[in-house]
Amino acid sequence: MPHVYGNDFGAPERAPELTDEAFAALLADDGRVEPRDPMPEGYRRTLVRQIAQHAHSEIIGMQPEGNWISRAPSLRRKAILMAKVQDEAGHGLYLYAAAETLGVDRADLLDQLHTGRQKYSSIFNYPTLSWADVGAIGWLVDGAAIVNQVPLCRCSYGPYARAMVRVCKEESFHQRQGFEILHTLSHGTPAQKAMAQDAVDRYWWPSLMMFGPPDDDSPNSAQSMAWGIKRFSNDDLRQRFVDMTVPQAEVLGLTLPDPEIRWNEERGHYDFGTVDFTELFEVIKGNGPCNRDRMAHRVAAHEDGAWVREAADAYAAKQVARTEGAA
Ligand code: FAQ
């Protein structure tokens, strides 16, 4: 079936293509592209790629923390964690809906995830070994996600930018709950502090990798920035994250596992050590510690949920039949 824009955003059939020059003029004029606007095919494909990867990351990202829902240390922690994991599912939904405004179908995007043709963030291929990892994910992973996503609220594509506004508000809450978990552990017993430190030691470098490869090895950045999809480069956002996080680590009383971190007066930024991008590329290729588990779990959950999709389809068909019968 040919896919059309029609969905929650009320958009019509696929918009026609546009030359790069005409599109540049449109961007310069109001800077915001909506589903009904014509757009170059490359722009549309880039958005589908990035938004789909982003959506997949949100739903795969439910797994590492979901692992701790049944073992959260108190009822309060459990309720908060359940709400957070549910938020991630909601973020996935906003993002799949935003992708669908570009004329793709979410069932097809999920199929591409399940068959390894589309990526999801490297960070979710690391295990959550202790309760402190839930704190480290909130503080560092959600923290990195916010730094990356706040500029996406100004992305040139309207539905993606608007989805990001709400996502960022929720991520801010997530980051604070992670910070609070680590603060409590860090000011608890020596064993609790050691657990918090161990979590930060393991999650620090993978969090820096979330921003993607270095700028000179990032094939998509230049074009995405020219199109106003990305507003800052991978390295600029990575630096922003380091600058934001170092003072927070001091408040937590925890050490970031990088002896090269120091304030550079001249640059007005923190210097930091070299990220091992070989590890990032290996994880992206499928060779991280948990890639196979994450994907097997996702595919099994999708198959187990087939009856829900069938029931929803049957209900929708019944509603249509009722409406047509009443007309
Ligand atoms: N992992 O040329 P670039 C979250 C791929 S949400 C995996 O630099 P681009 C919330 C990249 O796709 C986290 N793959 O690419 C949460 C490209 O592959 P392709 C997700 C990566 O797109 C918290 C290739 O490498 N956030 O955490 C990664 O210009 C807690 C070359 O790279 C987003 O998706 C990576 N780390 O820049 C949920 C934000 N880095 O497709 C649960 C939106 C790069 O050409 C719990 N996305 N690749 O084959 C973006 O901002 C961008 O897509 C980047 C990559 C910055 C990720």
mmCIF file of C-alpha atoms and ligand atoms in Angstrom:
data_model
loop_
_atom_site.group_PDB
_atom_site.id
_atom_site.type_symbol
_atom_site.label_atom_id
_atom_site.label_comp_id
_atom_site.label_asym_id
_atom_site.label_seq_id
_atom_site.Cartn_x
_atom_site.Cartn_y
_atom_site.Cartn_z
ATOM 1 C CA MET A 1 0.000 0.000 0.000
ATOM 2 C CA PRO A 2 1.486 3.397 -0.865
ATOM 3 C CA HIS A 3 2.100 5.378 2.286
ATOM 4 C CA VAL A 4 0.624 8.830 2.684
ATOM 5 C CA TYR A 5 1.130 11.510 5.259
ATOM 6 C CA GLY A 6 -2.376 11.179 6.738
ATOM 7 C CA ASN A 7 -2.139 10.599 10.506
ATOM 8 C CA ASP A 8 -2.430 12.488 13.786
ATOM 9 C CA PHE A 9 -0.850 15.514 12.147
ATOM 10 C CA GLY A 10 -3.607 15.617 9.530
ATOM 11 C CA ALA A 11 -1.194 15.900 6.635
ATOM 12 C CA PRO A 12 -2.173 15.099 3.046
ATOM 13 C CA GLU A 13 -0.542 12.973 0.349
ATOM 14 C CA ARG A 14 3.241 13.032 0.042
ATOM 15 C CA ALA A 15 4.519 16.481 -0.805
ATOM 16 C CA PRO A 16 6.347 16.914 -4.112
ATOM 17 C CA GLU A 17 10.117 17.121 -4.311
ATOM 18 C CA LEU A 18 11.874 20.455 -4.380
ATOM 19 C CA THR A 19 15.212 21.551 -5.800
ATOM 20 C CA ASP A 20 18.008 22.246 -3.315
ATOM 21 C CA GLU A 21 17.995 25.940 -4.256
ATOM 22 C CA ALA A 22 14.257 26.378 -3.717
ATOM 23 C CA PHE A 23 14.500 24.486 -0.468
ATOM 24 C CA ALA A 24 17.389 26.639 0.761
ATOM 25 C CA ALA A 25 15.227 29.702 0.072
ATOM 26 C CA LEU A 26 12.353 28.188 2.042
ATOM 27 C CA LEU A 27 14.642 27.436 4.988
ATOM 28 C CA ALA A 28 16.043 30.951 4.884
ATOM 29 C CA ASP A 29 12.542 32.395 4.792
ATOM 30 C CA ASP A 30 10.884 30.910 7.862
ATOM 31 C CA GLY A 31 13.220 28.084 8.767
ATOM 32 C CA ARG A 32 10.411 25.608 9.508
ATOM 33 C CA VAL A 33 9.304 22.808 7.214
ATOM 34 C CA GLU A 34 5.903 21.158 7.700
ATOM 35 C CA PRO A 35 4.627 17.836 6.294
ATOM 36 C CA ARG A 36 2.618 19.526 3.535
ATOM 37 C CA ASP A 37 5.638 21.519 2.338
ATOM 38 C CA PRO A 38 7.645 20.277 -0.621
ATOM 39 C CA MET A 39 11.099 19.060 0.375
ATOM 40 C CA PRO A 40 14.113 17.448 -1.291
ATOM 41 C CA GLU A 41 14.048 13.665 -1.151
ATOM 42 C CA GLY A 42 17.438 13.625 0.616
ATOM 43 C CA TYR A 43 16.077 15.836 3.399
ATOM 44 C CA ARG A 44 13.091 13.539 3.859
ATOM 45 C CA ARG A 45 15.279 10.430 3.930
ATOM 46 C CA THR A 46 17.715 11.974 6.415
ATOM 47 C CA LEU A 47 14.873 12.871 8.731
ATOM 48 C CA VAL A 48 13.347 9.405 8.500
ATOM 49 C CA ARG A 49 16.756 7.899 9.313
ATOM 50 C CA GLN A 50 17.421 10.124 12.309
ATOM 51 C CA ILE A 51 13.890 10.170 13.737
ATOM 52 C CA ALA A 52 13.555 6.389 13.352
ATOM 53 C CA GLN A 53 16.923 5.803 15.055
ATOM 54 C CA HIS A 54 15.824 8.160 17.792
ATOM 55 C CA ALA A 55 12.458 6.374 18.232
ATOM 56 C CA HIS A 56 14.153 2.958 18.315
ATOM 57 C CA SER A 57 16.585 4.251 20.954
ATOM 58 C CA GLU A 58 13.725 5.330 23.174
ATOM 59 C CA ILE A 59 12.021 1.953 23.158
ATOM 60 C CA ILE A 60 15.190 -0.162 23.359
ATOM 61 C CA GLY A 61 16.268 2.232 26.136
ATOM 62 C CA MET A 62 13.402 0.895 28.256
ATOM 63 C CA GLN A 63 15.217 -2.425 28.674
ATOM 64 C CA PRO A 64 18.290 -1.582 30.790
ATOM 65 C CA GLU A 65 16.194 0.277 33.365
ATOM 66 C CA GLY A 66 13.216 -2.072 33.098
ATOM 67 C CA ASN A 67 15.642 -4.671 34.416
ATOM 68 C CA TRP A 68 15.547 -2.923 37.826
ATOM 69 C CA ILE A 69 11.816 -2.226 38.265
ATOM 70 C CA SER A 70 11.229 -5.401 40.263
ATOM 71 C CA ARG A 71 14.348 -4.795 42.369
ATOM 72 C CA ALA A 72 14.118 -1.067 43.093
ATOM 73 C CA PRO A 73 15.070 -0.493 46.745
ATOM 74 C CA SER A 74 11.791 1.118 47.876
ATOM 75 C CA LEU A 75 8.195 1.586 46.766
ATOM 76 C CA ARG A 76 8.940 5.255 45.990
ATOM 77 C CA ARG A 77 11.926 4.369 43.794
ATOM 78 C CA LYS A 78 9.892 1.674 42.061
ATOM 79 C CA ALA A 79 6.993 4.051 41.270
ATOM 80 C CA ILE A 80 9.398 6.682 39.908
ATOM 81 C CA LEU A 81 11.271 4.159 37.783
ATOM 82 C CA MET A 82 8.059 2.725 36.343
ATOM 83 C CA ALA A 83 6.933 6.229 35.402
ATOM 84 C CA LYS A 84 10.291 6.949 33.773
ATOM 85 C CA VAL A 85 10.316 3.764 31.716
ATOM 86 C CA GLN A 86 6.747 4.516 30.653
ATOM 87 C CA ASP A 87 7.850 8.017 29.591
ATOM 88 C CA GLU A 88 10.447 6.432 27.284
ATOM 89 C CA ALA A 89 7.687 4.403 25.596
ATOM 90 C CA GLY A 90 5.764 7.660 25.139
ATOM 91 C CA HIS A 91 8.820 9.310 23.574
ATOM 92 C CA GLY A 92 9.027 6.407 21.142
ATOM 93 C CA LEU A 93 5.380 6.980 20.208
ATOM 94 C CA TYR A 94 5.804 10.712 19.583
ATOM 95 C CA LEU A 95 8.826 9.981 17.433
ATOM 96 C CA TYR A 96 7.257 7.189 15.380
ATOM 97 C CA ALA A 97 4.284 9.513 14.806
ATOM 98 C CA ALA A 98 6.652 12.305 13.704
ATOM 99 C CA ALA A 99 8.399 9.885 11.309
ATOM 100 C CA GLU A 100 5.041 8.869 9.853
ATOM 101 C CA THR A 101 4.388 12.455 8.772
ATOM 102 C CA LEU A 102 7.220 11.832 6.290
ATOM 103 C CA GLY A 103 5.268 9.122 4.521
ATOM 104 C CA VAL A 104 6.679 6.010 6.194
ATOM 105 C CA ASP A 105 4.868 3.382 8.185
ATOM 106 C CA ARG A 106 5.839 2.544 11.748
ATOM 107 C CA ALA A 107 5.390 -1.200 11.180
ATOM 108 C CA ASP A 108 8.018 -0.930 8.458
ATOM 109 C CA LEU A 109 10.364 1.064 10.705
ATOM 110 C CA LEU A 110 10.035 -1.580 13.408
ATOM 111 C CA ASP A 111 10.768 -4.264 10.856
ATOM 112 C CA GLN A 112 13.937 -2.404 9.883
ATOM 113 C CA LEU A 113 14.975 -2.276 13.547
ATOM 114 C CA HIS A 114 14.272 -5.960 14.069
ATOM 115 C CA THR A 115 16.244 -6.976 10.995
ATOM 116 C CA GLY A 116 19.226 -4.766 11.857
ATOM 117 C CA ARG A 117 18.722 -2.347 8.941
ATOM 118 C CA GLN A 118 18.182 0.638 11.233
ATOM 119 C CA LYS A 119 20.270 1.585 14.235
ATOM 120 C CA TYR A 120 19.546 2.583 17.819
ATOM 121 C CA SER A 121 21.786 4.365 20.290
ATOM 122 C CA SER A 122 24.954 2.516 21.268
ATOM 123 C CA ILE A 123 24.443 3.347 24.957
ATOM 124 C CA PHE A 124 21.647 0.830 25.421
ATOM 125 C CA ASN A 125 23.962 -2.067 24.660
ATOM 126 C CA TYR A 126 25.630 -1.845 28.074
ATOM 127 C CA PRO A 127 24.363 -3.878 31.043
ATOM 128 C CA THR A 128 22.789 -2.488 34.236
ATOM 129 C CA LEU A 129 24.683 -4.434 36.883
ATOM 130 C CA SER A 130 23.601 -2.608 40.048
ATOM 131 C CA TRP A 131 20.898 -0.241 41.290
ATOM 132 C CA ALA A 132 23.400 2.609 40.985
ATOM 133 C CA ASP A 133 23.374 2.056 37.212
ATOM 134 C CA VAL A 134 19.793 3.368 37.193
ATOM 135 C CA GLY A 135 21.157 6.550 38.782
ATOM 136 C CA ALA A 136 24.043 6.733 36.297
ATOM 137 C CA ILE A 137 21.679 6.288 33.344
ATOM 138 C CA GLY A 138 19.411 9.064 34.625
ATOM 139 C CA TRP A 139 22.250 11.455 35.356
ATOM 140 C CA LEU A 140 24.579 10.740 32.428
ATOM 141 C CA VAL A 141 22.472 9.144 29.675
ATOM 142 C CA ASP A 142 19.437 11.383 30.105
ATOM 143 C CA GLY A 143 21.842 14.281 30.671
ATOM 144 C CA ALA A 144 23.541 13.578 27.335
ATOM 145 C CA ALA A 145 20.154 13.085 25.674
ATOM 146 C CA ILE A 146 19.039 16.545 26.868
ATOM 147 C CA VAL A 147 22.190 18.240 25.591
ATOM 148 C CA ASN A 148 21.627 16.569 22.220
ATOM 149 C CA GLN A 149 17.881 17.160 22.093
ATOM 150 C CA VAL A 150 17.432 20.745 23.292
ATOM 151 C CA PRO A 151 18.842 22.045 19.974
ATOM 152 C CA LEU A 152 16.531 19.607 18.158
ATOM 153 C CA CYS A 153 13.594 21.668 19.511
ATOM 154 C CA ARG A 154 14.771 24.158 16.846
ATOM 155 C CA CYS A 155 15.129 21.524 14.138
ATOM 156 C CA SER A 156 13.834 22.725 10.761
ATOM 157 C CA TYR A 157 11.230 19.946 10.575
ATOM 158 C CA GLY A 158 8.169 21.004 12.592
ATOM 159 C CA PRO A 159 6.774 17.661 13.848
ATOM 160 C CA TYR A 160 10.229 16.527 15.075
ATOM 161 C CA ALA A 161 10.944 19.874 16.739
ATOM 162 C CA ARG A 162 7.575 19.905 18.518
ATOM 163 C CA ALA A 163 7.964 16.314 19.728
ATOM 164 C CA MET A 164 11.331 17.309 21.208
ATOM 165 C CA VAL A 165 9.835 20.064 23.375
ATOM 166 C CA ARG A 166 7.851 17.642 25.480
ATOM 167 C CA VAL A 167 10.555 14.972 25.407
ATOM 168 C CA CYS A 168 13.098 17.450 26.779
ATOM 169 C CA LYS A 169 10.833 18.449 29.655
ATOM 170 C CA GLU A 170 10.463 14.816 30.656
ATOM 171 C CA GLU A 171 14.183 14.110 30.218
ATOM 172 C CA SER A 172 14.956 16.943 32.631
ATOM 173 C CA PHE A 173 12.927 15.176 35.293
ATOM 174 C CA HIS A 174 14.695 11.915 34.442
ATOM 175 C CA GLN A 175 18.094 13.503 34.781
ATOM 176 C CA ARG A 176 17.275 14.916 38.198
ATOM 177 C CA GLN A 177 15.979 11.589 39.486
ATOM 178 C CA GLY A 178 19.241 9.956 38.370
ATOM 179 C CA PHE A 179 21.258 12.679 40.069
ATOM 180 C CA GLU A 180 19.218 12.218 43.251
ATOM 181 C CA ILE A 181 19.771 8.436 43.283
ATOM 182 C CA LEU A 182 23.523 8.925 42.945
ATOM 183 C CA HIS A 183 23.561 11.721 45.533
ATOM 184 C CA THR A 184 21.794 9.476 48.049
ATOM 185 C CA LEU A 185 24.178 6.580 47.381
ATOM 186 C CA SER A 186 27.224 8.796 47.390
ATOM 187 C CA HIS A 187 26.272 10.129 50.835
ATOM 188 C CA GLY A 188 25.325 6.694 52.174
ATOM 189 C CA THR A 189 27.529 3.856 53.422
ATOM 190 C CA PRO A 190 31.026 3.308 51.955
ATOM 191 C CA ALA A 191 29.639 0.316 50.027
ATOM 192 C CA GLN A 192 26.853 2.465 48.537
ATOM 193 C CA LYS A 193 29.331 5.163 47.552
ATOM 194 C CA ALA A 194 31.576 2.550 45.926
ATOM 195 C CA MET A 195 28.570 1.217 43.989
ATOM 196 C CA ALA A 196 27.764 4.740 42.726
ATOM 197 C CA GLN A 197 31.396 5.317 41.714
ATOM 198 C CA ASP A 198 31.535 1.985 39.884
ATOM 199 C CA ALA A 199 28.381 2.874 37.906
ATOM 200 C CA VAL A 200 29.816 6.256 36.903
ATOM 201 C CA ASP A 201 33.128 4.613 35.951
ATOM 202 C CA ARG A 202 31.323 2.262 33.587
ATOM 203 C CA TYR A 203 28.820 4.742 32.086
ATOM 204 C CA TRP A 204 31.019 7.822 31.590
ATOM 205 C CA TRP A 205 32.799 6.928 28.346
ATOM 206 C CA PRO A 206 29.796 5.245 26.672
ATOM 207 C CA SER A 207 27.795 8.424 27.471
ATOM 208 C CA LEU A 208 30.344 10.521 25.578
ATOM 209 C CA MET A 209 29.971 8.119 22.638
ATOM 210 C CA MET A 210 26.239 8.870 22.436
ATOM 211 C CA PHE A 211 27.090 12.103 20.606
ATOM 212 C CA GLY A 212 28.363 10.102 17.649
ATOM 213 C CA PRO A 213 31.734 9.943 15.888
ATOM 214 C CA PRO A 214 34.097 12.938 15.882
ATOM 215 C CA ASP A 215 33.179 15.707 13.440
ATOM 216 C CA ASP A 216 35.831 14.780 10.886
ATOM 217 C CA ASP A 217 34.485 11.215 10.832
ATOM 218 C CA SER A 218 30.764 12.059 10.797
ATOM 219 C CA PRO A 219 29.437 11.542 7.259
ATOM 220 C CA ASN A 220 25.990 13.060 7.904
ATOM 221 C CA SER A 221 26.784 16.151 9.984
ATOM 222 C CA ALA A 222 27.619 18.730 7.312
ATOM 223 C CA GLN A 223 24.465 18.153 5.271
ATOM 224 C CA SER A 224 22.229 17.802 8.352
ATOM 225 C CA MET A 225 23.541 21.101 9.682
ATOM 226 C CA ALA A 226 23.045 22.819 6.322
ATOM 227 C CA TRP A 227 19.435 21.604 6.373
ATOM 228 C CA GLY A 228 18.884 22.833 9.933
ATOM 229 C CA ILE A 229 18.204 19.320 11.221
ATOM 230 C CA LYS A 230 21.269 19.350 13.480
ATOM 231 C CA ARG A 231 22.111 22.750 14.955
ATOM 232 C CA PHE A 232 25.476 21.820 16.497
ATOM 233 C CA SER A 233 28.155 19.309 15.590
ATOM 234 C CA ASN A 234 28.744 16.050 17.485
ATOM 235 C CA ASP A 235 31.974 17.366 19.056
ATOM 236 C CA ASP A 236 30.415 20.688 20.101
ATOM 237 C CA LEU A 237 27.605 18.908 21.918
ATOM 238 C CA ARG A 238 30.038 16.433 23.505
ATOM 239 C CA GLN A 239 32.049 19.381 24.854
ATOM 240 C CA ARG A 240 28.876 21.038 26.140
ATOM 241 C CA PHE A 241 27.995 17.831 27.999
ATOM 242 C CA VAL A 242 31.434 17.607 29.618
ATOM 243 C CA ASP A 243 31.249 21.264 30.677
ATOM 244 C CA MET A 244 27.842 20.709 32.254
ATOM 245 C CA THR A 245 28.708 17.434 33.969
ATOM 246 C CA VAL A 246 32.085 18.081 35.604
ATOM 247 C CA PRO A 247 30.721 20.555 38.211
ATOM 248 C CA GLN A 248 27.773 18.233 38.887
ATOM 249 C CA ALA A 249 30.187 15.354 39.622
ATOM 250 C CA GLU A 250 31.854 17.594 42.200
ATOM 251 C CA VAL A 251 28.501 18.192 43.926
ATOM 252 C CA LEU A 252 27.864 14.444 43.901
ATOM 253 C CA GLY A 253 31.279 13.771 45.429
ATOM 254 C CA LEU A 254 32.061 11.302 42.639
ATOM 255 C CA THR A 255 35.050 11.182 40.301
ATOM 256 C CA LEU A 256 34.785 11.068 36.523
ATOM 257 C CA PRO A 257 37.121 8.308 35.265
ATOM 258 C CA ASP A 258 39.315 10.595 33.178
ATOM 259 C CA PRO A 259 42.545 11.962 34.657
ATOM 260 C CA GLU A 260 42.853 14.426 31.787
ATOM 261 C CA ILE A 261 39.776 16.448 32.773
ATOM 262 C CA ARG A 262 40.838 19.950 33.700
ATOM 263 C CA TRP A 263 39.547 23.474 33.180
ATOM 264 C CA ASN A 264 41.162 25.227 30.235
ATOM 265 C CA GLU A 265 41.082 28.964 30.929
ATOM 266 C CA GLU A 266 42.047 29.880 27.404
ATOM 267 C CA ARG A 267 39.313 27.815 25.718
ATOM 268 C CA GLY A 268 36.727 28.470 28.417
ATOM 269 C CA HIS A 269 35.967 24.735 28.450
ATOM 270 C CA TYR A 270 37.052 21.582 30.231
ATOM 271 C CA ASP A 271 39.713 19.558 28.429
ATOM 272 C CA PHE A 272 39.096 15.839 28.502
ATOM 273 C CA GLY A 273 40.759 12.607 27.373
ATOM 274 C CA THR A 274 40.386 10.773 24.064
ATOM 275 C CA VAL A 275 37.189 8.842 23.514
ATOM 276 C CA ASP A 276 37.764 5.299 22.214
ATOM 277 C CA PHE A 277 35.694 5.535 19.051
ATOM 278 C CA THR A 278 36.750 2.015 18.034
ATOM 279 C CA GLU A 279 34.499 0.844 20.839
ATOM 280 C CA LEU A 280 31.625 3.004 19.504
ATOM 281 C CA PHE A 281 31.966 1.545 16.010
ATOM 282 C CA GLU A 282 32.141 -2.007 17.389
ATOM 283 C CA VAL A 283 28.962 -1.456 19.435
ATOM 284 C CA ILE A 284 27.179 0.088 16.439
ATOM 285 C CA LYS A 285 28.205 -2.965 14.369
ATOM 286 C CA GLY A 286 26.412 -5.208 16.876
ATOM 287 C CA ASN A 287 29.371 -6.251 19.007
ATOM 288 C CA GLY A 288 28.541 -4.468 22.261
ATOM 289 C CA PRO A 289 28.033 -6.424 25.492
ATOM 290 C CA CYS A 290 24.217 -6.617 25.166
ATOM 291 C CA ASN A 291 23.300 -6.084 21.480
ATOM 292 C CA ARG A 292 22.052 -9.623 20.948
ATOM 293 C CA ASP A 293 20.047 -9.704 24.194
ATOM 294 C CA ARG A 294 18.437 -6.337 23.512
ATOM 295 C CA MET A 295 17.338 -7.310 20.038
ATOM 296 C CA ALA A 296 16.131 -10.791 21.031
ATOM 297 C CA HIS A 297 14.087 -9.260 23.844
ATOM 298 C CA ARG A 298 12.605 -6.600 21.538
ATOM 299 C CA VAL A 299 11.639 -9.089 18.834
ATOM 300 C CA ALA A 300 10.063 -11.444 21.413
ATOM 301 C CA ALA A 301 8.080 -8.547 22.952
ATOM 302 C CA HIS A 302 6.899 -7.521 19.485
ATOM 303 C CA GLU A 303 5.769 -11.064 18.673
ATOM 304 C CA ASP A 304 4.058 -11.445 22.055
ATOM 305 C CA GLY A 305 2.191 -8.210 21.368
ATOM 306 C CA ALA A 306 0.780 -9.353 18.009
ATOM 307 C CA TRP A 307 -2.641 -10.018 19.552
ATOM 308 C CA VAL A 308 -2.832 -6.424 20.827
ATOM 309 C CA ARG A 309 -2.200 -5.048 17.337
ATOM 310 C CA GLU A 310 -4.755 -7.459 15.866
ATOM 311 C CA ALA A 311 -7.343 -6.443 18.476
ATOM 312 C CA ALA A 312 -6.691 -2.744 17.802
ATOM 313 C CA ASP A 313 -7.084 -3.306 14.041
ATOM 314 C CA ALA A 314 -10.333 -5.240 14.575
ATOM 315 C CA TYR A 315 -11.646 -2.483 16.855
ATOM 316 C CA ALA A 316 -10.721 0.223 14.323
ATOM 317 C CA ALA A 317 -12.451 -1.709 11.514
ATOM 318 C CA LYS A 318 -15.566 -2.042 13.674
ATOM 319 C CA GLN A 319 -15.587 1.687 14.388
ATOM 320 C CA VAL A 320 -15.338 2.453 10.662
ATOM 321 C CA ALA A 321 -18.167 0.014 9.896
ATOM 322 C CA ARG A 322 -20.314 1.636 12.604
ATOM 323 C CA THR A 323 -19.651 5.142 11.297
ATOM 324 C CA GLU A 324 -20.418 4.059 7.737
ATOM 325 C CA GLY A 325 -23.581 2.272 8.897
ATOM 326 C CA ALA A 326 -24.749 5.416 10.682
ATOM 327 C CA ALA A 327 -24.143 7.623 7.630
HETATM 328 N N1 FAQ B 1 24.775 4.986 18.467
HETATM 329 O O1 FAQ B 1 27.217 10.944 10.612
HETATM 330 P P1 FAQ B 1 26.867 10.670 12.028
HETATM 331 C C1 FAQ B 1 17.916 8.715 24.810
HETATM 332 C C2 FAQ B 1 25.484 6.357 13.574
HETATM 333 S S1 FAQ B 1 17.708 8.902 23.158
HETATM 334 C C3 FAQ B 1 24.387 4.352 17.334
HETATM 335 O O2 FAQ B 1 27.454 11.547 13.066
HETATM 336 P P2 FAQ B 1 24.210 11.702 12.573
HETATM 337 C C4 FAQ B 1 16.718 8.882 25.708
HETATM 338 C C5 FAQ B 1 24.615 7.312 12.786
HETATM 339 O O3 FAQ B 1 23.258 6.968 12.900
HETATM 340 C C6 FAQ B 1 19.303 8.535 22.458
HETATM 341 N N2 FAQ B 1 24.627 4.837 16.096
HETATM 342 O O4 FAQ B 1 25.260 10.575 12.163
HETATM 343 C C7 FAQ B 1 16.732 7.847 26.733
HETATM 344 C C8 FAQ B 1 25.150 7.144 11.407
HETATM 345 O O5 FAQ B 1 24.652 5.930 10.847
HETATM 346 P P3 FAQ B 1 23.842 5.832 9.440
HETATM 347 C C9 FAQ B 1 19.249 8.623 20.997
HETATM 348 C C10 FAQ B 1 25.256 6.021 16.015
HETATM 349 O O6 FAQ B 1 22.863 11.104 12.442
HETATM 350 C C11 FAQ B 1 17.466 7.995 27.903
HETATM 351 C C12 FAQ B 1 26.628 6.882 11.627
HETATM 352 O O7 FAQ B 1 26.765 6.432 12.963
HETATM 353 N N3 FAQ B 1 19.232 9.992 20.585
HETATM 354 O O8 FAQ B 1 18.982 8.482 25.176
HETATM 355 C C13 FAQ B 1 25.673 6.738 17.149
HETATM 356 O O9 FAQ B 1 24.479 12.970 11.841
HETATM 357 C C14 FAQ B 1 17.447 7.010 28.886
HETATM 358 C C15 FAQ B 1 27.472 8.124 11.385
HETATM 359 O O10 FAQ B 1 27.241 9.152 12.375
HETATM 360 C C16 FAQ B 1 19.081 10.348 19.310
HETATM 361 O O11 FAQ B 1 18.909 9.498 18.450
HETATM 362 C C17 FAQ B 1 25.410 6.173 18.418
HETATM 363 N N4 FAQ B 1 25.790 6.750 19.555
HETATM 364 O O12 FAQ B 1 24.516 11.995 14.129
HETATM 365 C C18 FAQ B 1 15.957 6.702 26.585
HETATM 366 C C19 FAQ B 1 19.091 11.824 19.040
HETATM 367 N N5 FAQ B 1 26.289 7.878 16.737
HETATM 368 O O13 FAQ B 1 22.412 6.065 9.800
HETATM 369 C C20 FAQ B 1 15.930 5.703 27.570
HETATM 370 C C21 FAQ B 1 18.872 12.159 17.604
HETATM 371 C C22 FAQ B 1 26.259 7.864 15.404
HETATM 372 O O14 FAQ B 1 24.396 6.888 8.537
HETATM 373 C C23 FAQ B 1 16.677 5.849 28.747
HETATM 374 N N6 FAQ B 1 19.991 11.769 16.769
HETATM 375 N N7 FAQ B 1 25.653 6.754 14.963
HETATM 376 O O15 FAQ B 1 24.066 4.451 8.971
HETATM 377 C C24 FAQ B 1 21.078 12.548 16.558
HETATM 378 O O16 FAQ B 1 21.211 13.627 17.107
HETATM 379 C C25 FAQ B 1 22.093 12.052 15.565
HETATM 380 O O17 FAQ B 1 21.489 11.046 14.784
HETATM 381 C C26 FAQ B 1 23.405 11.524 16.221
HETATM 382 C C27 FAQ B 1 24.299 10.975 15.091
HETATM 383 C C28 FAQ B 1 24.129 12.643 16.931
HETATM 384 C C29 FAQ B 1 23.115 10.377 17.190
#
